[in-house]
Coordinates of C-alpha atoms in Angstrom, one line a residue:
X1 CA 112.6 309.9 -11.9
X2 CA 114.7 308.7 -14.9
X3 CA 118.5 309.6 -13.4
X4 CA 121.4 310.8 -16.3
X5 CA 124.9 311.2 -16.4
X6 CA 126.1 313.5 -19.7
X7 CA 128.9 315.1 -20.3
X8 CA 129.7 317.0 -23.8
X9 CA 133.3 318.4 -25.5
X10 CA 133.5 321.0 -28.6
X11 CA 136.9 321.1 -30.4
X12 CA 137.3 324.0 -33.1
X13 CA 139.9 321.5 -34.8
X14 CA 143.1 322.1 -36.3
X15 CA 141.3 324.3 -39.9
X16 CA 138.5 326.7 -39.1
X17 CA 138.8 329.6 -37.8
X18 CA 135.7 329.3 -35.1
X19 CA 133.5 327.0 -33.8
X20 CA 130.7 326.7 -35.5
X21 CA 129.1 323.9 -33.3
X22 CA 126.2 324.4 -30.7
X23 CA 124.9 322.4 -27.9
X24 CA 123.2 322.3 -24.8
X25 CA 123.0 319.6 -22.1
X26 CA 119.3 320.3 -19.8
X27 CA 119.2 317.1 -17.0
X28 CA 116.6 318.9 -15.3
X29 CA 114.3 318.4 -19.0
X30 CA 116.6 315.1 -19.8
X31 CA 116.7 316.9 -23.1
X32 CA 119.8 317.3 -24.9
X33 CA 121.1 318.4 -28.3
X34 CA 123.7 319.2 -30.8
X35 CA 124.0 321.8 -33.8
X36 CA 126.5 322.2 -36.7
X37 CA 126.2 325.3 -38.5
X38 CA 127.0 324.7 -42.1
X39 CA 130.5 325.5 -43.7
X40 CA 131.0 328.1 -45.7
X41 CA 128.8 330.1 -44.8
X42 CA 130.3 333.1 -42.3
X43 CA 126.8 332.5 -40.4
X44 CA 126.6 329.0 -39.7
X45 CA 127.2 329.8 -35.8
X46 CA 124.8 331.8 -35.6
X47 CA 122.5 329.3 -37.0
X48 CA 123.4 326.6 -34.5
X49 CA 123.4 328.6 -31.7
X50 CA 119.7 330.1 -32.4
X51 CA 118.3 326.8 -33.1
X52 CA 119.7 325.0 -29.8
X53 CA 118.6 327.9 -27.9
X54 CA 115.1 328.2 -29.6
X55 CA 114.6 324.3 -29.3
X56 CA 115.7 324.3 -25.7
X57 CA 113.3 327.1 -25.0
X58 CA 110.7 325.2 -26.4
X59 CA 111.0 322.3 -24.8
X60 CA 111.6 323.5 -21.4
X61 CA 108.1 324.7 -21.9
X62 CA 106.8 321.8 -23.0
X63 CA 108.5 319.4 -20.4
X64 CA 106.6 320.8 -18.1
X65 CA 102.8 319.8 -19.4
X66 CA 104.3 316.8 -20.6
X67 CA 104.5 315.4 -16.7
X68 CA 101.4 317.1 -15.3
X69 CA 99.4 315.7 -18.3
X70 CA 101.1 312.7 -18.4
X71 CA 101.4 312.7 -21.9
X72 CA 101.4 309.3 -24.4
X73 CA 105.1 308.6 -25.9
X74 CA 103.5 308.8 -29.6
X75 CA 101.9 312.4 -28.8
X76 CA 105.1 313.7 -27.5
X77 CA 107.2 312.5 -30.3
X78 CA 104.2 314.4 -32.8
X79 CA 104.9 317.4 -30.3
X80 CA 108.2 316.9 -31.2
X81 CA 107.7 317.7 -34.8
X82 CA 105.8 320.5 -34.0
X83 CA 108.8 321.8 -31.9
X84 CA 111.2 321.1 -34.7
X85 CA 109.3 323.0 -36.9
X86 CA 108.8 326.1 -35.1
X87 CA 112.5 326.0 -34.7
X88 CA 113.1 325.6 -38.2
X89 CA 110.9 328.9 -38.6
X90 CA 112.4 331.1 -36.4
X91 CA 116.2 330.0 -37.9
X92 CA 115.1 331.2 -41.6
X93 CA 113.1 334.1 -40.5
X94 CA 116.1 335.5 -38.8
X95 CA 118.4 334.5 -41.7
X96 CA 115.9 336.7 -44.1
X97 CA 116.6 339.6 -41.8
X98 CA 119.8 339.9 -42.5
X99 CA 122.2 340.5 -45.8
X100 CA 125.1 338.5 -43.6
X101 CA 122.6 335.7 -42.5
X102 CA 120.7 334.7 -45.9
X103 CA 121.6 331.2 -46.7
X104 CA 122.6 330.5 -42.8
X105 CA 121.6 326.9 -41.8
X106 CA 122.5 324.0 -39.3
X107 CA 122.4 320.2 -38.6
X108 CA 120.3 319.6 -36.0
X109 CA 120.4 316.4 -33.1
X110 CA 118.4 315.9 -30.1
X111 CA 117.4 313.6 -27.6
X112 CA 114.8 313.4 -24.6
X113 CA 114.1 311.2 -22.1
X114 CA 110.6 310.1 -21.0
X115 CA 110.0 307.4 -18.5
X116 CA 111.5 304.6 -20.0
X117 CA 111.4 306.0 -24.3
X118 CA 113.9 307.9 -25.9
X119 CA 112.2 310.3 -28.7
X120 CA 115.4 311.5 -30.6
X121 CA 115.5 313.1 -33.9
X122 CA 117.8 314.6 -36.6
X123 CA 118.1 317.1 -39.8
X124 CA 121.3 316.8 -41.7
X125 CA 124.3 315.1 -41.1
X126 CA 124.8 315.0 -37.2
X127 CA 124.4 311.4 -35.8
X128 CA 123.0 309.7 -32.4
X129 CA 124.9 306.3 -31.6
X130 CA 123.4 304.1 -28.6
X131 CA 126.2 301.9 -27.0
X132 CA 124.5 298.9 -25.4
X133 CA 126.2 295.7 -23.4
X134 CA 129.5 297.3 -25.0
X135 CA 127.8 297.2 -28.9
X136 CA 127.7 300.8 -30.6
X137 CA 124.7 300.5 -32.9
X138 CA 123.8 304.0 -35.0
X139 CA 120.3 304.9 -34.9
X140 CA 120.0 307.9 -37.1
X141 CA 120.9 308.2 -41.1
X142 CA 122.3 310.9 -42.2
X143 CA 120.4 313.3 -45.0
X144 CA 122.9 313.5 -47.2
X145 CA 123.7 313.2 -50.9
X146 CA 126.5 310.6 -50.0
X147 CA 123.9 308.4 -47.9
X148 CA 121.1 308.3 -51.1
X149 CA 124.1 306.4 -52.8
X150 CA 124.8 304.3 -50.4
X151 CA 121.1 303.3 -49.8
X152 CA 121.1 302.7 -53.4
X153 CA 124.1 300.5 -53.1
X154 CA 126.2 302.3 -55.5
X155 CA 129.2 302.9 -53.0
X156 CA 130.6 301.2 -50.3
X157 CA 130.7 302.1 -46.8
X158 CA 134.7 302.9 -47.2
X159 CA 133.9 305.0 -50.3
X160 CA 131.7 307.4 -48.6
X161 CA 134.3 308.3 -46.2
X162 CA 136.6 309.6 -49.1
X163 CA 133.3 310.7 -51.7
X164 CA 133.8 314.4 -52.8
X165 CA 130.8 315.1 -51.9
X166 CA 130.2 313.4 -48.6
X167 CA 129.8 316.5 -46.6
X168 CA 126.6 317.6 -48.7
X169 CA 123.4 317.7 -46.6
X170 CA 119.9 317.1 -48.1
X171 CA 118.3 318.8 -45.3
X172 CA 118.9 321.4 -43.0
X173 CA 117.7 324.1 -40.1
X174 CA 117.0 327.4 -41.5
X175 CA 117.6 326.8 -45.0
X176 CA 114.1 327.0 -46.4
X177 CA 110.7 327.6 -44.4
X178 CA 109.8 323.9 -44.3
X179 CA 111.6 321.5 -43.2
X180 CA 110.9 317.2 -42.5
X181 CA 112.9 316.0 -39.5
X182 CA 113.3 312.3 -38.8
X183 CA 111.5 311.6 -35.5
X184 CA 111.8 307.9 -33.7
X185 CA 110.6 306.3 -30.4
X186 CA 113.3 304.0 -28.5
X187 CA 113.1 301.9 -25.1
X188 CA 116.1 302.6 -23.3
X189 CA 117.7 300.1 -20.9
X190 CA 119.6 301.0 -17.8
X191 CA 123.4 301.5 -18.5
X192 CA 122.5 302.2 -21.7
X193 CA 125.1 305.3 -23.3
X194 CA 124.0 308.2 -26.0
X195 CA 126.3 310.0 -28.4
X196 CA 125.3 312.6 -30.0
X197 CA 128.1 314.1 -32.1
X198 CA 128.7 316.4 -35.0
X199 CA 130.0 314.9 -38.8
X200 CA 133.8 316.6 -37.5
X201 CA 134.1 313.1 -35.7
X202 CA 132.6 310.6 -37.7
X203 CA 133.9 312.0 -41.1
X204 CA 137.0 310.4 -40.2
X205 CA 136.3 307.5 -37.5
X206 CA 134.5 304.4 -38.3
X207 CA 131.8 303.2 -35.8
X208 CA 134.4 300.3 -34.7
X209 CA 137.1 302.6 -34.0
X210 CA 134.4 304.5 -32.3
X211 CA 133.3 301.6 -30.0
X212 CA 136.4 300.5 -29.5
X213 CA 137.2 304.0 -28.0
X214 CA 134.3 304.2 -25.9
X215 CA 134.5 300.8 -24.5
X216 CA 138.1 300.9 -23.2
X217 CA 137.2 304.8 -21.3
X218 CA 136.9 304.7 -17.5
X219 CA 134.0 307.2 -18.2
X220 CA 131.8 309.9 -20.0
X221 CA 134.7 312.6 -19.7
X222 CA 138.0 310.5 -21.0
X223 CA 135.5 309.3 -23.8
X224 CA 135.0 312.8 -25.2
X225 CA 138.6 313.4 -24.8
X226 CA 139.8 310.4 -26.4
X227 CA 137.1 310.2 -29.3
X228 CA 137.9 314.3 -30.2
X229 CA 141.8 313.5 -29.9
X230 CA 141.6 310.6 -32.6
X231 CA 139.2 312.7 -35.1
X232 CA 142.4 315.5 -35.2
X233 CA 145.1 312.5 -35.5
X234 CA 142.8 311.2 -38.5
X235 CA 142.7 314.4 -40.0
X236 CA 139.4 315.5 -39.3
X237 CA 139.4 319.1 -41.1
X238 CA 135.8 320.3 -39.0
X239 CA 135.0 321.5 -35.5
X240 CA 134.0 317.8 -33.4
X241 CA 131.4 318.3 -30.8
X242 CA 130.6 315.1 -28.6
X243 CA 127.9 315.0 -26.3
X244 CA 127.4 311.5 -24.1
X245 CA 124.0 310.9 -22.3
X246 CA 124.2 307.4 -20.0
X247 CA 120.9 306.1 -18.6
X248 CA 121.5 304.9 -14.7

């Protein structure tokens, strides 16, 4: 059986008034996620926290067929969809039951673990890193309106860190009744490290100043600490969540 260390930190920051981020660490599933309710909306808490705790109900469900049937990778990560989906569901269901939660949504990252594949996926702006022989590599792109121009090349990477609009999302949880996730398959490598993390951290750190961070931590725990600690000395004007998943 696949073994894990994780380990994951939420700062409220130095300018909201709550945490609005949401995650959950299950070892026993090798599943693990992140949520970041969106700003501005006096809901967005509850958004993350019903979507981590309806995803993690879900696939605590599922876990369990997918190693008495043992399952193909591709099937579980088209299960995945499913489960992504039926998440999204329940998150804008509950926000048309409510006045206060119309409009509610949240970012959405996950990862889980199957023999030796990684299925991890993503809605909105929250980003999965893999650190590998001490090289951070980012394997999700964000949805967001500042990512369509840099795909089309019209600003630069330093530009989007400053663009007015670089905290608009093009997708989200809850927000409408459909919703298309980005699903991928990954080998994973022993010693291999996961960081999940919400935009409160990589709004204001690059990916070197990232990696260099990581690589130069005695572990998972002084990681978080450092990575959170920078983000607030940059300015960082969100909650930062961080959530590390290494491989042994």
């Amino acid at each position: 059986m696949t073994q894990f260390k994780s380990f994951a930190l939420s700062d409220m920051g130095f300018y909201r008034k709550k945490n609005e981020d949401a995650f959950a660490l299950i070892d026993e599933c090798a599943f693990f996620v992140l949520a970041d309710g969106i700003g501005g909306h006096p809901s967005g808490d509850v958004a993350a926290k019903q979507a981590v705790k309806t995803l993690c109900e879900l696939i605590k469900e599922k876990h369990v067929q997918f190693l008495k049937e043992k399952i193909h990778i591709e099937k579980i990560k088209r299960a995945f969809k499913t489960l992504i989906h039926q998440t999204n569901e329940h998150v804008f269901t509950l926000s048309q039951s409510k006045q206060l939660l119309l409009g509610m949504g949240t970012t959405l990252a996950c990862a889980y673990f199957f023999e030796e594949f990684l299925v991890y996926a993503h809605v909105g702006d929250s980003r999965i890193y893999r650190i590998r022989e001490n090289e951070l590599e980012q394997l999700t792109q964000d949805h967001s309106y500042v990512q369509e121009l840099l795909d089309q090349g019209l600003i630069s990477e330093t530009e989007s860190k400053k663009h007015v609009k670089r905290n608009v999302i093009t997708k989200a949880i809850g927000t409408k009744m459909h919703v298309q996730p980005s699903i991928q398959l990954s080998e994973c490598q022993e010693k291999d490290i996961y960081l999940l993390c919400s935009d409160g951290l990589h709004d204001v750190l690059t990916n070197g100043q990232m990696e260099e961070i990581i690589n130069r931590s005695d572990d998972l725990e002084i990681a978080a600490n450092l990575l959170i600690n920078a983000a607030k000395r940059k300015g960082s004007r969100d909650n930062i969540t961080v959530l590390f998943i290494e491989k042994q």
